[in-house]
Structures are given as structure tokens and as C-alpha cells.
């Protein structure tokens, strides 16, 4: 549970930084506080769905990643409609933002997983001696 909360907060932070960078490109001067909580809520829903998607076993890793990406994009587009994000951020900007954040999070997960594998291997090697 602790790791899920950490991942939600990290993803929210990454999303807000990307959102701020995009806003700078459009000469925006502020980021509404409601946007912070909307992004946090979206990430909570995304991780809840990811938890459910991870309960299934997929024959191909690319299929699993593709389903997760489609799920994330669908949620982002629905939230864009619900929270009226399209008034300030066009859909052709929102989609690459979501894909970019998804890719960054995948890379961070891979790095974290490699660290865990190294720690497990180290423990196994110490136990064998």
C-alpha cells in the first residue's frame, strides 16, 4: 500500500511538472489549485485500475502495456471532458502529455524493479555463502 501511495504521489508530481511546462509554452501565468486535485484524483483512479489490470495474466508484455496505455488515455480524455480541460489544453496536447507521462512512469518502474532484483540477488548470494 505504501508503494502505491508513493507511486500515485510521484505520478501526480510528474504530471504537474509536465502540465506546468506545457502551460509555459502557452504563456500561462498560473496553475489553478483545482487542477492539482483533479490530477491527483485522476492518478488515484488510474492506479486503482492498474491494480485490477495487474490481476490478469497477459500472454504478451506488449499487450499488457498497450491495454494500460489505452486505459490511461481513456481516463485522461474522460476527465478532460468532465473537468473541462479542453478549454485550456487542446486534445492534441493532452494526448502526448499523457503518453509522455506514461512512458516516464514505465521507465521509473523499470529502474525500481532493477534495483529490487539486484537487492534480491545480493541477498541470495549472501545466503549461499
Short mmCIF file of C-alpha atoms in Angstrom, two decimals:
data_model
loop_
_atom_site.label_atom_id
_atom_site.label_comp_id
_atom_site.label_asym_id
_atom_site.label_seq_id
_atom_site.Cartn_x
_atom_site.Cartn_y
_atom_site.Cartn_z
CA UNK A 1 0.00 0.00 0.00
CA UNK A 2 2.87 2.33 0.86
CA UNK A 3 4.40 1.81 -2.59
CA UNK A 4 1.08 2.53 -4.34
CA UNK A 5 0.67 5.81 -2.45
CA UNK A 6 4.26 6.73 -3.27
CA UNK A 7 3.65 5.94 -6.96
CA UNK A 8 0.44 7.99 -7.01
CA UNK A 9 2.21 10.99 -5.49
CA UNK A 10 5.20 10.62 -7.83
CA UNK A 11 2.98 10.37 -10.89
CA UNK A 12 0.96 13.37 -9.73
CA UNK A 13 4.16 15.35 -9.31
CA UNK A 14 5.43 14.35 -12.74
CA UNK A 15 2.06 15.23 -14.29
CA UNK A 16 2.01 18.65 -12.62
CA UNK A 17 5.55 19.45 -13.77
CA UNK A 18 4.66 18.45 -17.35
CA UNK A 19 1.44 20.46 -17.11
CA UNK A 20 3.39 23.49 -15.89
CA UNK A 21 5.88 23.14 -18.75
CA UNK A 22 3.07 22.95 -21.30
CA UNK A 23 1.40 25.95 -19.66
CA UNK A 24 4.64 27.90 -20.03
CA UNK A 25 4.63 27.11 -23.75
CA UNK A 26 1.17 28.71 -23.94
CA UNK A 27 2.31 31.78 -21.93
CA UNK A 28 0.15 30.82 -18.97
CA UNK A 29 0.94 32.58 -15.72
CA UNK A 30 -0.78 30.31 -13.19
CA UNK A 31 -1.92 26.79 -12.45
CA UNK A 32 -5.28 26.52 -10.70
CA UNK A 33 -5.31 24.70 -7.38
CA UNK A 34 -8.32 22.70 -8.53
CA UNK A 35 -6.14 21.24 -11.30
CA UNK A 36 -3.79 19.81 -8.68
CA UNK A 37 -6.61 17.91 -7.00
CA UNK A 38 -8.11 16.86 -10.34
CA UNK A 39 -4.77 15.37 -11.41
CA UNK A 40 -4.40 13.68 -8.01
CA UNK A 41 -7.91 12.20 -8.30
CA UNK A 42 -7.20 11.03 -11.85
CA UNK A 43 -4.00 9.32 -10.71
CA UNK A 44 -5.82 7.57 -7.86
CA UNK A 45 -8.37 6.20 -10.36
CA UNK A 46 -5.58 5.24 -12.78
CA UNK A 47 -3.69 3.29 -10.12
CA UNK A 48 -6.87 1.59 -8.91
CA UNK A 49 -7.50 0.41 -12.47
CA UNK A 50 -3.86 -0.60 -12.92
CA UNK A 51 -4.17 -2.71 -9.78
CA UNK A 52 -7.12 -4.52 -11.34
CA UNK A 53 -5.38 -4.86 -14.72
CA UNK A 54 -2.33 -6.38 -12.99
CA UNK A 55 -4.51 -9.14 -11.55
CA UNK A 56 -4.85 -10.68 -15.01
CA UNK A 57 -2.11 -12.58 -16.77
CA UNK A 58 -1.36 -11.48 -20.32
CA UNK A 59 0.38 -13.69 -22.88
CA UNK A 60 2.43 -10.79 -24.27
CA UNK A 61 4.01 -7.92 -22.32
CA UNK A 62 3.31 -5.52 -25.18
CA UNK A 63 -0.40 -6.36 -24.94
CA UNK A 64 -0.38 -5.58 -21.22
CA UNK A 65 1.38 -2.25 -21.78
CA UNK A 66 -0.93 -1.40 -24.68
CA UNK A 67 -4.04 -2.10 -22.60
CA UNK A 68 -2.70 0.05 -19.78
CA UNK A 69 -1.93 2.89 -22.19
CA UNK A 70 -5.42 2.71 -23.72
CA UNK A 71 -6.90 2.70 -20.20
CA UNK A 72 -4.86 5.75 -19.18
CA UNK A 73 -5.70 7.64 -22.37
CA UNK A 74 -9.40 6.87 -21.99
CA UNK A 75 -9.40 8.13 -18.42
CA UNK A 76 -7.48 11.27 -19.33
CA UNK A 77 -9.89 12.04 -22.15
CA UNK A 78 -12.94 11.41 -19.96
CA UNK A 79 -11.50 13.58 -17.18
CA UNK A 80 -10.69 16.24 -19.75
CA UNK A 81 -14.36 16.30 -20.66
CA UNK A 82 -15.60 16.16 -17.04
CA UNK A 83 -13.24 18.84 -15.72
CA UNK A 84 -13.35 20.96 -18.91
CA UNK A 85 -9.61 20.72 -19.51
CA UNK A 86 -10.18 21.16 -23.23
CA UNK A 87 -10.95 24.85 -22.68
CA UNK A 88 -7.33 25.47 -21.69
CA UNK A 89 -5.47 22.46 -23.08
CA UNK A 90 -6.31 21.16 -26.56
CA UNK A 91 -6.81 17.43 -27.01
CA UNK A 92 -3.81 17.22 -29.37
CA UNK A 93 -1.65 18.49 -26.48
CA UNK A 94 -3.33 16.41 -23.76
CA UNK A 95 -2.77 13.07 -25.50
CA UNK A 96 1.03 13.45 -25.98
CA UNK A 97 1.28 14.71 -22.39
CA UNK A 98 -0.45 11.58 -21.12
CA UNK A 99 1.70 9.31 -23.30
CA UNK A 100 4.88 11.08 -22.17
CA UNK A 101 3.96 10.78 -18.50
CA UNK A 102 3.06 7.11 -19.04
CA UNK A 103 6.46 6.43 -20.63
CA UNK A 104 8.32 8.25 -17.84
CA UNK A 105 6.44 6.21 -15.23
CA UNK A 106 7.21 2.97 -17.09
CA UNK A 107 10.90 3.85 -17.10
CA UNK A 108 10.84 4.69 -13.38
CA UNK A 109 9.08 1.39 -12.66
CA UNK A 110 11.72 -0.48 -14.66
CA UNK A 111 14.53 1.24 -12.76
CA UNK A 112 12.83 0.43 -9.44
CA UNK A 113 12.36 -3.18 -10.49
CA UNK A 114 16.04 -3.48 -11.47
CA UNK A 115 17.01 -2.19 -8.02
CA UNK A 116 14.78 -4.77 -6.34
CA UNK A 117 16.24 -7.56 -8.49
CA UNK A 118 19.78 -6.50 -7.55
CA UNK A 119 18.85 -6.47 -3.87
CA UNK A 120 17.27 -9.93 -4.10
CA UNK A 121 20.30 -11.30 -5.96
CA UNK A 122 22.59 -9.83 -3.31
CA UNK A 123 20.54 -11.46 -0.55
CA UNK A 124 20.63 -14.81 -2.38
CA UNK A 125 24.40 -14.59 -2.85
CA UNK A 126 24.90 -13.76 0.85
CA UNK A 127 22.68 -16.64 1.89
CA UNK A 128 24.62 -19.15 -0.24
CA UNK A 129 27.94 -18.25 1.42
#
